[in-house]
Coordinates of C-alpha atoms in Angstrom, one line a residue:
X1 CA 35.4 10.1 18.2
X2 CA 33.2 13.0 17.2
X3 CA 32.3 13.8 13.8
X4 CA 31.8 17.6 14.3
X5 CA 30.1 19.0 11.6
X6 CA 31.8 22.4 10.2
X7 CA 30.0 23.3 7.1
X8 CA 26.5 22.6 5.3
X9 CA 25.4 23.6 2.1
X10 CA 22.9 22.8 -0.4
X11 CA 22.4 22.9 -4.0
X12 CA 19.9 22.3 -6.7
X13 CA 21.2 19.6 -9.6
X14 CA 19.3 17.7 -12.2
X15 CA 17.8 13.5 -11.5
X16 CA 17.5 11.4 -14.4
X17 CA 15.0 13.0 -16.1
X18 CA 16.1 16.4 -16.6
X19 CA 14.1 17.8 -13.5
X20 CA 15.5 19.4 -10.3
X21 CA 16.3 17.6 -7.0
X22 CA 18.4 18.6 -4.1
X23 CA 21.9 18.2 -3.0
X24 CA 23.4 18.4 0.0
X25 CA 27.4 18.6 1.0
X26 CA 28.6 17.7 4.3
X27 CA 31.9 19.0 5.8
X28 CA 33.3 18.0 9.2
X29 CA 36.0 19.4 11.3
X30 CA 38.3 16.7 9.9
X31 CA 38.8 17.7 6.3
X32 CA 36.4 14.9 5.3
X33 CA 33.5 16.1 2.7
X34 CA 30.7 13.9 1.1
X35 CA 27.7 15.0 -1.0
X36 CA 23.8 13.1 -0.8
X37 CA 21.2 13.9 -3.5
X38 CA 17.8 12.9 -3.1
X39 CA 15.5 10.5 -5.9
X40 CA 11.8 12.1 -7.1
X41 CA 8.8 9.3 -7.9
X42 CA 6.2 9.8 -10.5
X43 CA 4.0 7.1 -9.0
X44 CA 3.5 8.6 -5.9
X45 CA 1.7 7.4 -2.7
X46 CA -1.1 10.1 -1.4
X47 CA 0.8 9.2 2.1
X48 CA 4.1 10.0 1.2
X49 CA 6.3 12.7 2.9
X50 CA 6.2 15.8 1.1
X51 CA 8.7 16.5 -1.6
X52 CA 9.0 20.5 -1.4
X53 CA 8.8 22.5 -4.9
X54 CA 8.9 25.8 -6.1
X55 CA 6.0 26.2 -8.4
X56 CA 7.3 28.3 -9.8
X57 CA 5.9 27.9 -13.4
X58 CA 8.6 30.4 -15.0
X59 CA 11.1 28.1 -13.1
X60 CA 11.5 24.6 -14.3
X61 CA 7.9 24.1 -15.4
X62 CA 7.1 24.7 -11.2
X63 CA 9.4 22.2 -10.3
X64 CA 12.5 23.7 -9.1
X65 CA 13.4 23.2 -5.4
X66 CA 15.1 26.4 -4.4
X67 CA 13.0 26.6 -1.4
X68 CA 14.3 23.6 -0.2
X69 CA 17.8 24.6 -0.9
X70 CA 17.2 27.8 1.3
X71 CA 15.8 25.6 3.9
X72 CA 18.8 23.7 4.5
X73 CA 21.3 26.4 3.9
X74 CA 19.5 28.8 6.4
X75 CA 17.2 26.9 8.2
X76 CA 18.8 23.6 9.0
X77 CA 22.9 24.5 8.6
X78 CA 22.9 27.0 11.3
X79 CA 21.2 24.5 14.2
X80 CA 23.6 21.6 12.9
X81 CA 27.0 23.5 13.5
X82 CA 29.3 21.5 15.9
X83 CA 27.1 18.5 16.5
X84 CA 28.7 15.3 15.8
X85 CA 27.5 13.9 12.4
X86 CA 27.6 10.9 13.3
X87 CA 25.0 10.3 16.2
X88 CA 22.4 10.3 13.5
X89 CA 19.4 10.3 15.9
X90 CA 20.3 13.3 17.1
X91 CA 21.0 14.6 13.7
X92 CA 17.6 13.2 12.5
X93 CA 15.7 14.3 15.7
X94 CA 16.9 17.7 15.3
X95 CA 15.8 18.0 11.8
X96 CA 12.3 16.7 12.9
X97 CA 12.0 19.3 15.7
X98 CA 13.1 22.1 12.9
X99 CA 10.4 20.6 10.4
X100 CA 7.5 20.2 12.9
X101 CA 5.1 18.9 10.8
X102 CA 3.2 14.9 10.3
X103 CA 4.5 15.2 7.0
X104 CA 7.6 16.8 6.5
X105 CA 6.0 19.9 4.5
X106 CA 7.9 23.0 6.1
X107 CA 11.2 22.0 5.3
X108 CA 10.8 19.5 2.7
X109 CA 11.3 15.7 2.9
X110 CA 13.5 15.9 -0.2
X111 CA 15.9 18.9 2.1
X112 CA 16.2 17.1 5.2
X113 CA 16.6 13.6 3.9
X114 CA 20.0 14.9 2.1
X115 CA 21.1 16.5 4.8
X116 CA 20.5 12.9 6.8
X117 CA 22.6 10.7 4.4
X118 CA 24.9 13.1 3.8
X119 CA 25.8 12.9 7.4
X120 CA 25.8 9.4 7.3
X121 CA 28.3 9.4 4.6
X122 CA 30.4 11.8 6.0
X123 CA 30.9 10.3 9.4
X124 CA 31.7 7.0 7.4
X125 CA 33.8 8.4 5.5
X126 CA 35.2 9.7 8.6
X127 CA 36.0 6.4 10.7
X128 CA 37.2 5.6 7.2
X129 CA 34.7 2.3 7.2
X130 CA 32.4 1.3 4.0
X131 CA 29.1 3.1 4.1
X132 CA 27.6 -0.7 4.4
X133 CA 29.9 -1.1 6.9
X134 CA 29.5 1.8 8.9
X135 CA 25.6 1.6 9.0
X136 CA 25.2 -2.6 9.8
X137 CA 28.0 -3.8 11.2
X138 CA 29.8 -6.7 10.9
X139 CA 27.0 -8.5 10.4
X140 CA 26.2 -6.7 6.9
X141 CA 27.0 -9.3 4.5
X142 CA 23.7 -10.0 2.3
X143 CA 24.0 -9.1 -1.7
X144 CA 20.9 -8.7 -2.7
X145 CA 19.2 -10.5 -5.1
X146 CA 18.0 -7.4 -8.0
X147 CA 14.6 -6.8 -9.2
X148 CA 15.6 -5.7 -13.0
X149 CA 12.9 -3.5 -14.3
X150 CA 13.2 -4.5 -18.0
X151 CA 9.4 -3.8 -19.6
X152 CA 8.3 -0.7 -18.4
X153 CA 4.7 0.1 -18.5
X154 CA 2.2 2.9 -16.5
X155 CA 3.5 6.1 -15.7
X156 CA 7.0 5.2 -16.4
X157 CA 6.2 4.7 -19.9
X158 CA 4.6 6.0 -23.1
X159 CA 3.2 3.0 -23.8
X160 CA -0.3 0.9 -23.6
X161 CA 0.5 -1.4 -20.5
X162 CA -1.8 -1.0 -17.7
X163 CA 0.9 -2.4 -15.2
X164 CA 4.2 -0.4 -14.8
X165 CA 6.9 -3.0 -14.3
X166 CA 7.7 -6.2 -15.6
X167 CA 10.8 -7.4 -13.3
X168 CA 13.4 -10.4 -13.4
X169 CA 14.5 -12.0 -10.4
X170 CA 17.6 -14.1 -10.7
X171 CA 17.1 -16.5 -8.1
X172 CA 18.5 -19.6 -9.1
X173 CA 22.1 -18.6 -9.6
X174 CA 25.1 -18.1 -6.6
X175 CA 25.7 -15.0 -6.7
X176 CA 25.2 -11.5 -7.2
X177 CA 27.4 -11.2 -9.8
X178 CA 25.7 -13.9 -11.3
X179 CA 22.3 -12.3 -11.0
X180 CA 23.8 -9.1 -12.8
X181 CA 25.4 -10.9 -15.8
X182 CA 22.2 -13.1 -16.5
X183 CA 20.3 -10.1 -16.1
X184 CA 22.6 -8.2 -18.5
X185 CA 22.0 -11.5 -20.9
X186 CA 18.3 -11.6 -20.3
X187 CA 17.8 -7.6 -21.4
X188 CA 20.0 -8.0 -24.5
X189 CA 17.9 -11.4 -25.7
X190 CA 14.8 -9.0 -24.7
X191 CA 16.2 -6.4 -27.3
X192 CA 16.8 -8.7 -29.6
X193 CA 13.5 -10.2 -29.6
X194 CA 11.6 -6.8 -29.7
X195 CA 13.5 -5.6 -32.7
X196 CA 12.9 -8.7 -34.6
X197 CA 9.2 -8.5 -33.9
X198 CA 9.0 -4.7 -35.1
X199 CA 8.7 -3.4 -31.7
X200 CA 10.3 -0.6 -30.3
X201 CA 13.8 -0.9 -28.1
X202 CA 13.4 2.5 -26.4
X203 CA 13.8 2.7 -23.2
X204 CA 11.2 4.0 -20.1
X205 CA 12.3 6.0 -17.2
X206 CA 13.4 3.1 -15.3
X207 CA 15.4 1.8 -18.3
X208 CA 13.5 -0.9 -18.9
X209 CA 12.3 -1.5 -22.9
X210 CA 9.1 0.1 -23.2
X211 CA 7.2 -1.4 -26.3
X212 CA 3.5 -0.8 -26.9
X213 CA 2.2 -4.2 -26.3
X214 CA -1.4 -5.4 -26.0
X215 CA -1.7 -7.1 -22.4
X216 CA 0.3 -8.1 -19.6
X217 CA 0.3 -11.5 -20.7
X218 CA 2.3 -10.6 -23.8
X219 CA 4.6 -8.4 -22.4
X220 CA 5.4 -11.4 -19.6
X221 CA 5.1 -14.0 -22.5
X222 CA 8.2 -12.1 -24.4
X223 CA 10.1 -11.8 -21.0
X224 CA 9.9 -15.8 -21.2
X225 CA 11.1 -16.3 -24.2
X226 CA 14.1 -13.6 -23.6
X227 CA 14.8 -15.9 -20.4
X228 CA 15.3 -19.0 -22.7
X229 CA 16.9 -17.0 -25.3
X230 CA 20.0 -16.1 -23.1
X231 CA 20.4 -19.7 -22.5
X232 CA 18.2 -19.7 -18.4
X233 CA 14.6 -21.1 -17.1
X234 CA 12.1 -20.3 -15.7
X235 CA 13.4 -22.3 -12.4
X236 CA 16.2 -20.2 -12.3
X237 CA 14.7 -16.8 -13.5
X238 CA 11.5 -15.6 -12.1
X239 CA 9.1 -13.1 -12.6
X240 CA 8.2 -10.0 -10.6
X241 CA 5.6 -7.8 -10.9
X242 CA 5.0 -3.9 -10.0
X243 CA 1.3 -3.0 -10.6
X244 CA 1.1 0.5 -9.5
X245 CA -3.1 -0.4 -9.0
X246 CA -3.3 3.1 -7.2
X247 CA -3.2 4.8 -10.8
X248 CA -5.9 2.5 -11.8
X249 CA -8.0 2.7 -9.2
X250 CA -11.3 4.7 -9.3
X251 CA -13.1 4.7 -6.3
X252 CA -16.8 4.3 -5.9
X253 CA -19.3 7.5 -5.7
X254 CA -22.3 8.4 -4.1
X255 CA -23.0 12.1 -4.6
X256 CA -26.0 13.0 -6.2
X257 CA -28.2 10.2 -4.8
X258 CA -26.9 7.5 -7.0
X259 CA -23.5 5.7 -6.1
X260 CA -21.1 4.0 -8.5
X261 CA -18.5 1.5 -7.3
X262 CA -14.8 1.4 -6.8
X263 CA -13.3 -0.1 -9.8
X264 CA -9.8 -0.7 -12.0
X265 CA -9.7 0.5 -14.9
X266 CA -6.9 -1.3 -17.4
X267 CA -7.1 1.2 -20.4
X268 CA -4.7 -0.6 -22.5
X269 CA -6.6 -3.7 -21.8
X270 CA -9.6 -2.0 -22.1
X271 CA -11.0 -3.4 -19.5
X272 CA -12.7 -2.8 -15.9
X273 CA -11.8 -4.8 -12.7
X274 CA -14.3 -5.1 -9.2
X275 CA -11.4 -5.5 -6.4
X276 CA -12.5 -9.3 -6.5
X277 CA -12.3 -9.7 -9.6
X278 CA -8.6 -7.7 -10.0
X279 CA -7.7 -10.0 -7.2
X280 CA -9.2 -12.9 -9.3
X281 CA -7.0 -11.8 -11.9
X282 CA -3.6 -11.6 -10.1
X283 CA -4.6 -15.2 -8.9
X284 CA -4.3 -16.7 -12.7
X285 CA -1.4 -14.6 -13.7
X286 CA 0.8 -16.3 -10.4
X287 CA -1.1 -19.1 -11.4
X288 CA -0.4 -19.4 -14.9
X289 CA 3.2 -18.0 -15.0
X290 CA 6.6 -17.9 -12.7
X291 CA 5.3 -14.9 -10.9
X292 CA 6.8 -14.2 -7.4
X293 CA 6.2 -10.8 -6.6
X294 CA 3.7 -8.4 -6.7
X295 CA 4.3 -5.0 -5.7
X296 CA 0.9 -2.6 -4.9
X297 CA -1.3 -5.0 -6.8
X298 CA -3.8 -3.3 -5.1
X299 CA -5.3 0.4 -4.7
X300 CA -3.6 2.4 -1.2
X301 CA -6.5 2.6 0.1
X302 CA -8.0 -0.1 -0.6
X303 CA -8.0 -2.2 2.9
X304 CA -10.6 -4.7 2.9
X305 CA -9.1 -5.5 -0.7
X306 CA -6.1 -6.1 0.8
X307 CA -6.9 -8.2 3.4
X308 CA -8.5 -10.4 0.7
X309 CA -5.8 -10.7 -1.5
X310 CA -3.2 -11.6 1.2
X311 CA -5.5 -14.5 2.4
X312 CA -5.5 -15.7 -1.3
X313 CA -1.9 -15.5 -2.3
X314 CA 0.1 -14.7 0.7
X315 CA 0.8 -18.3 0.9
X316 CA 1.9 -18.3 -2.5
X317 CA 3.5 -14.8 -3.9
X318 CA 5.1 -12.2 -2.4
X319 CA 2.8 -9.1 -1.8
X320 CA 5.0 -5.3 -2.1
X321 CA 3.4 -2.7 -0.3
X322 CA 4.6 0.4 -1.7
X323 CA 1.8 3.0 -2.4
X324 CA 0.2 1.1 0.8
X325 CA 2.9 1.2 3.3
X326 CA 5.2 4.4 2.3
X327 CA 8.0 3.6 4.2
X328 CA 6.1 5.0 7.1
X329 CA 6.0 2.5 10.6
X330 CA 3.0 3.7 11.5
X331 CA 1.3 2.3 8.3
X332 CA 3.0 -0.8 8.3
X333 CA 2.1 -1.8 12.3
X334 CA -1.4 -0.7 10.6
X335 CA -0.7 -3.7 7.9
X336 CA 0.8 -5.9 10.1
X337 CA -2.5 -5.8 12.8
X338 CA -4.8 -6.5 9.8
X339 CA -2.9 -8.6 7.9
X340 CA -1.9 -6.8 4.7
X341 CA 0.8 -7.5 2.1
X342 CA 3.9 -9.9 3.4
X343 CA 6.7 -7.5 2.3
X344 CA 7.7 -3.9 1.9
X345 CA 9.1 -1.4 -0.3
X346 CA 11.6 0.7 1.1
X347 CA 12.1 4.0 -0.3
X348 CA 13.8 6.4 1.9
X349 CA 12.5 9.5 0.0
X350 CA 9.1 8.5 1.2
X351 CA 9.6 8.9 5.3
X352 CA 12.2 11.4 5.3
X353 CA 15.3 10.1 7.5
X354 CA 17.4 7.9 7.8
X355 CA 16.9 6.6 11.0
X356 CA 13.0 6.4 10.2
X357 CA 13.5 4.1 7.4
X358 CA 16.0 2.1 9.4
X359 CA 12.9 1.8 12.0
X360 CA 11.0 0.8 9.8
X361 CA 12.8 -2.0 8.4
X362 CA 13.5 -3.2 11.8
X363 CA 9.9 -3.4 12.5
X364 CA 8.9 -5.1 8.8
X365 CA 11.7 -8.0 9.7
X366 CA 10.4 -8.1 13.6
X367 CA 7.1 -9.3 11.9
X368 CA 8.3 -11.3 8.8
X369 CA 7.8 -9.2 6.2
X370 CA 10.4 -9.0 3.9
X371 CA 12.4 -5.7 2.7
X372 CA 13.2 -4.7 -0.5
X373 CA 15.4 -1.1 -1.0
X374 CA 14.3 0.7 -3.9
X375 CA 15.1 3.6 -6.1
X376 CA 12.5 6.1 -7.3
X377 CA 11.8 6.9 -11.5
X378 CA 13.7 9.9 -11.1
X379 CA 17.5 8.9 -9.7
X380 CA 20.4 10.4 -9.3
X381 CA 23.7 8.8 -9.2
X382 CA 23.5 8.5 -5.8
X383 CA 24.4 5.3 -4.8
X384 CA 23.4 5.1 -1.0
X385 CA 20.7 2.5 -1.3
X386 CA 23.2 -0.1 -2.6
X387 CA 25.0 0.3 0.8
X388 CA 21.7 0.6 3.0
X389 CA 20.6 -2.9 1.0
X390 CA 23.6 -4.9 2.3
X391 CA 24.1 -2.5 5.9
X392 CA 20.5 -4.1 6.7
X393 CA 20.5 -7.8 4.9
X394 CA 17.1 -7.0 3.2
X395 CA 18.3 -9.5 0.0
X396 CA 16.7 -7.7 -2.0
X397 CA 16.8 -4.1 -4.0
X398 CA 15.0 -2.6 -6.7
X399 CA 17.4 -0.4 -8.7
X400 CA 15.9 -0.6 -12.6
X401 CA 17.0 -1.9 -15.8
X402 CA 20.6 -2.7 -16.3
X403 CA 21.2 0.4 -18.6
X404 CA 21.2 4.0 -18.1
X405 CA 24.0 5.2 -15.6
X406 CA 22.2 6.3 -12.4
X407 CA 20.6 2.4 -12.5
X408 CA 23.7 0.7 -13.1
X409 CA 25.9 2.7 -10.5
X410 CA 24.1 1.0 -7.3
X411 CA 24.5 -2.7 -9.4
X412 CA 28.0 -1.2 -9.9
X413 CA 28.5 -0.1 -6.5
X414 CA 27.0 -3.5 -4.9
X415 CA 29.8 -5.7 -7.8
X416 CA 32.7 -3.8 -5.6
X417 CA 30.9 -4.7 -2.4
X418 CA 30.4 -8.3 -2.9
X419 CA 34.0 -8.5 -3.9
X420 CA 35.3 -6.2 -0.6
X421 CA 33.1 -9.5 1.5
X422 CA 34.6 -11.8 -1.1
X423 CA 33.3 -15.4 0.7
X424 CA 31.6 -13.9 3.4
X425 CA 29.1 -12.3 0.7
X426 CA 25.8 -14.1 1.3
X427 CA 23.3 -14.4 -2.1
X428 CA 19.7 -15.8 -0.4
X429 CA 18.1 -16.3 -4.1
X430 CA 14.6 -17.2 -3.8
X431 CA 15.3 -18.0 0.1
X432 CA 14.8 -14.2 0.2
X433 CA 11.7 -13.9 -1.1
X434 CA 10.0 -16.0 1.5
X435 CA 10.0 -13.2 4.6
X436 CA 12.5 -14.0 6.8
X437 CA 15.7 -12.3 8.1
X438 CA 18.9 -13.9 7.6
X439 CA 21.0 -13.8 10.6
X440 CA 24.3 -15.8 10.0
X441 CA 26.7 -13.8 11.4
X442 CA 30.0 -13.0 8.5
X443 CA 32.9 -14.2 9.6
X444 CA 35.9 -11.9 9.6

């Protein structure tokens, strides 16, 4: 069967915060027609595929992505005329040979990765298959276990915490439906408890509460005592991290003669980490509390640093490398040879296509590193990743708080999921967390 694709056409449209990202529409010679939009991160990696914009400062304060949206309608719609959607390398290669750049910068990451999943969802709409389904097999039968964002600090916040998330991981119950109503319970005992205490219950961009609190350890002291508020433990509930350290990170100088050294600077803590002691740090905060997961806890480029903090706690914590790794295979094999981090973050807006990010978590489960899909700040209500997450048993996903809509459609989308595998649904808990790729087969 041949997908062949008949039409496509792009658009611009609005992401969660009220800025402009991309959308692309798909129609084959079958009828069938399915949109993709594209996410946007404010934390960005240096490293990252490039996200084309306008700048265009009378348009959308510069960030309006009409260029991209000429790019596929006139660049990229006329070479993908009659080719079957659905071999997706070819799709993808031919977007890569249009683009012709390291980095994705002539076309724009953000253009061609629509046009990607859109043909992905087409053609599985097409065979008329789940998107799960259609991308992994019969073997795709992992729920994930959810990383909720619910404190939001950094750049995803107005707000004096140095790090930028504060994540539960429900990892002692059976399900994932269980995961999403104690992490529904957690965030409303997390409400509660601000309110009472004077703080503010807004909400970041992640939809996570973003209070001004004092220090890390408060803000993961309160997430405690919302855990045994809703009626869990600290057994059952743990604690992730997302430190963002490439935003604190001010590296050494020696121009002029005199040289001044690399350094973290925690504003809201006023105060000013060496990489040891940052690392010495992180040590007594997995140390003192149920900490399992820490995502760029380190600077992107800071190797040697990295190397030392996954000798010290690789063994116990799970080490994210998102700034670090940027979905791109080239810097993970990098990781892998010099023994960096122990998972990855996998944000497909970061490499550019599909079947690139598919490499790449192939190559970070080759080598024990364990995947998590993630969202970026600015979403849409896209809900592709919710799919990719159980199409590639990664057992884990990062998808934000559990409020504001464009978070809660993948948690949504992955409740109708599990109840589509109904028993054959798989929930790893913390069995996820420890690297390895689960390879039970579903039955049918």
């Amino acid at each position: 069967m041949i997908c062949e694709i008949e039409n496509v056409e792009a658009r611009q449209i609005l992401d969660s915060r009220g800025n402009p990202t991309l959308e692309v529409e798909i129609t084959l010679d079958d009828g069938t027609q399915k949109t993709a939009s594209v996410p946007s991160g404010a934390s960005c990696g240096t490293l990252e595929a490039t996200e084309l914009r306008d700048n265009n400062q009378d348009d959308y304060h510069g960030k309006g992505v009409l260029k991209a949206v000429d790019n596929v309608n006139n660049k990229i719609a006329p070479a993908l005329l009659g080719e079957d959607a659905s071999n997706q390398r070819n799709i993808d290669n031919l977007l890569l040979s249009l683009d012709c750049t390291f980095n994705k910068s002539s076309l724009g990451a953000n253009a061609i990765l629509a046009v990607s999943l859109a043909c992905a969802k087409a053609s599985a709409r097409s065979y008329d298959l789940p998107l799960y389904r259609y991308l992994g097999g019969i073997n795709a039968c992992t729920m994930p276990v959810p990383l909720m964002n619910i404190l939001n600090g950094g750049v995803h916040s107005n707000n004096n915490l140095d790090f930028q998330e504060f994540m539960i991981a429900p990892t002692g119950v059976s399900s994932f439906s269980d995961a999403i109503k104690s992490g529904s319970e957690i965030f409303h005992s997390l409400k509660e408890i601000l309110s009472q205490k004077g703080y503010s219950t807004n909400v970041g961009d992640e939809g996570g509460f973003a209070p001004d609190l004092s220090t890390t350890e408060q803000a993961i002291e309160l997430i405690i005592e919302a855990i045994e508020k809703a009626g869990y433990n600290t057994n059952d509930i743990k604690i992730c991290l997302d430190v963002a350290a490439s935003e604190l990170y001010i590296e050494g100088d020696c121009s002029g003669g005199m040289c001044s050294l690399s350094k973290y600077t925690l504003k809201g803590m006023g105060k000013s980490y060496a990489t040891e002691e940052m690392i010495e740090y992180l040590e007594n905060l997995v140390r003192d509390y149920p900490i399992i997961s820490i995502e760029d806890g380190l600077a992107e480029n800071d190797d040697l640093g990295w190397i030392n903090l996954t000798q010290k706690l690789g063994g116990k914590c799970q080490l994210v490398g998102d700034d670090l790794f940027v979905t791109n295979p080239d810097r993970l094999y990098k990781g892998v040879n010099e023994g960096m981090a122990n998972s990855i973050l996998i944000k497909p807006n970061q490499i550019g296509t599909l079947s690139e990010t598919l490499d790449t978590i192939l190559l970070a489960q080759k080598n024990n590193y364990s995947t998590i899909i993630s969202h970026r700040s600015g979403e849409t209500e896209d809900t592709f990743i919710a799919d990719l997450a159980v199409a590639v048993n990664s057992g884990m996903i990062k998808t934000g708080s559990i409020s504001r809509g464009e978070r809660t459609c993948k948690y949504n989308r992955l409740l109708k999921i599990e109840e589509i595998l109904g028993h054959d649904a798989k929930y790893l808990g913390l069995d996820a967390f420890k690297g390895y790729v689960h390879t039970e087969s579903c039955s049918l």
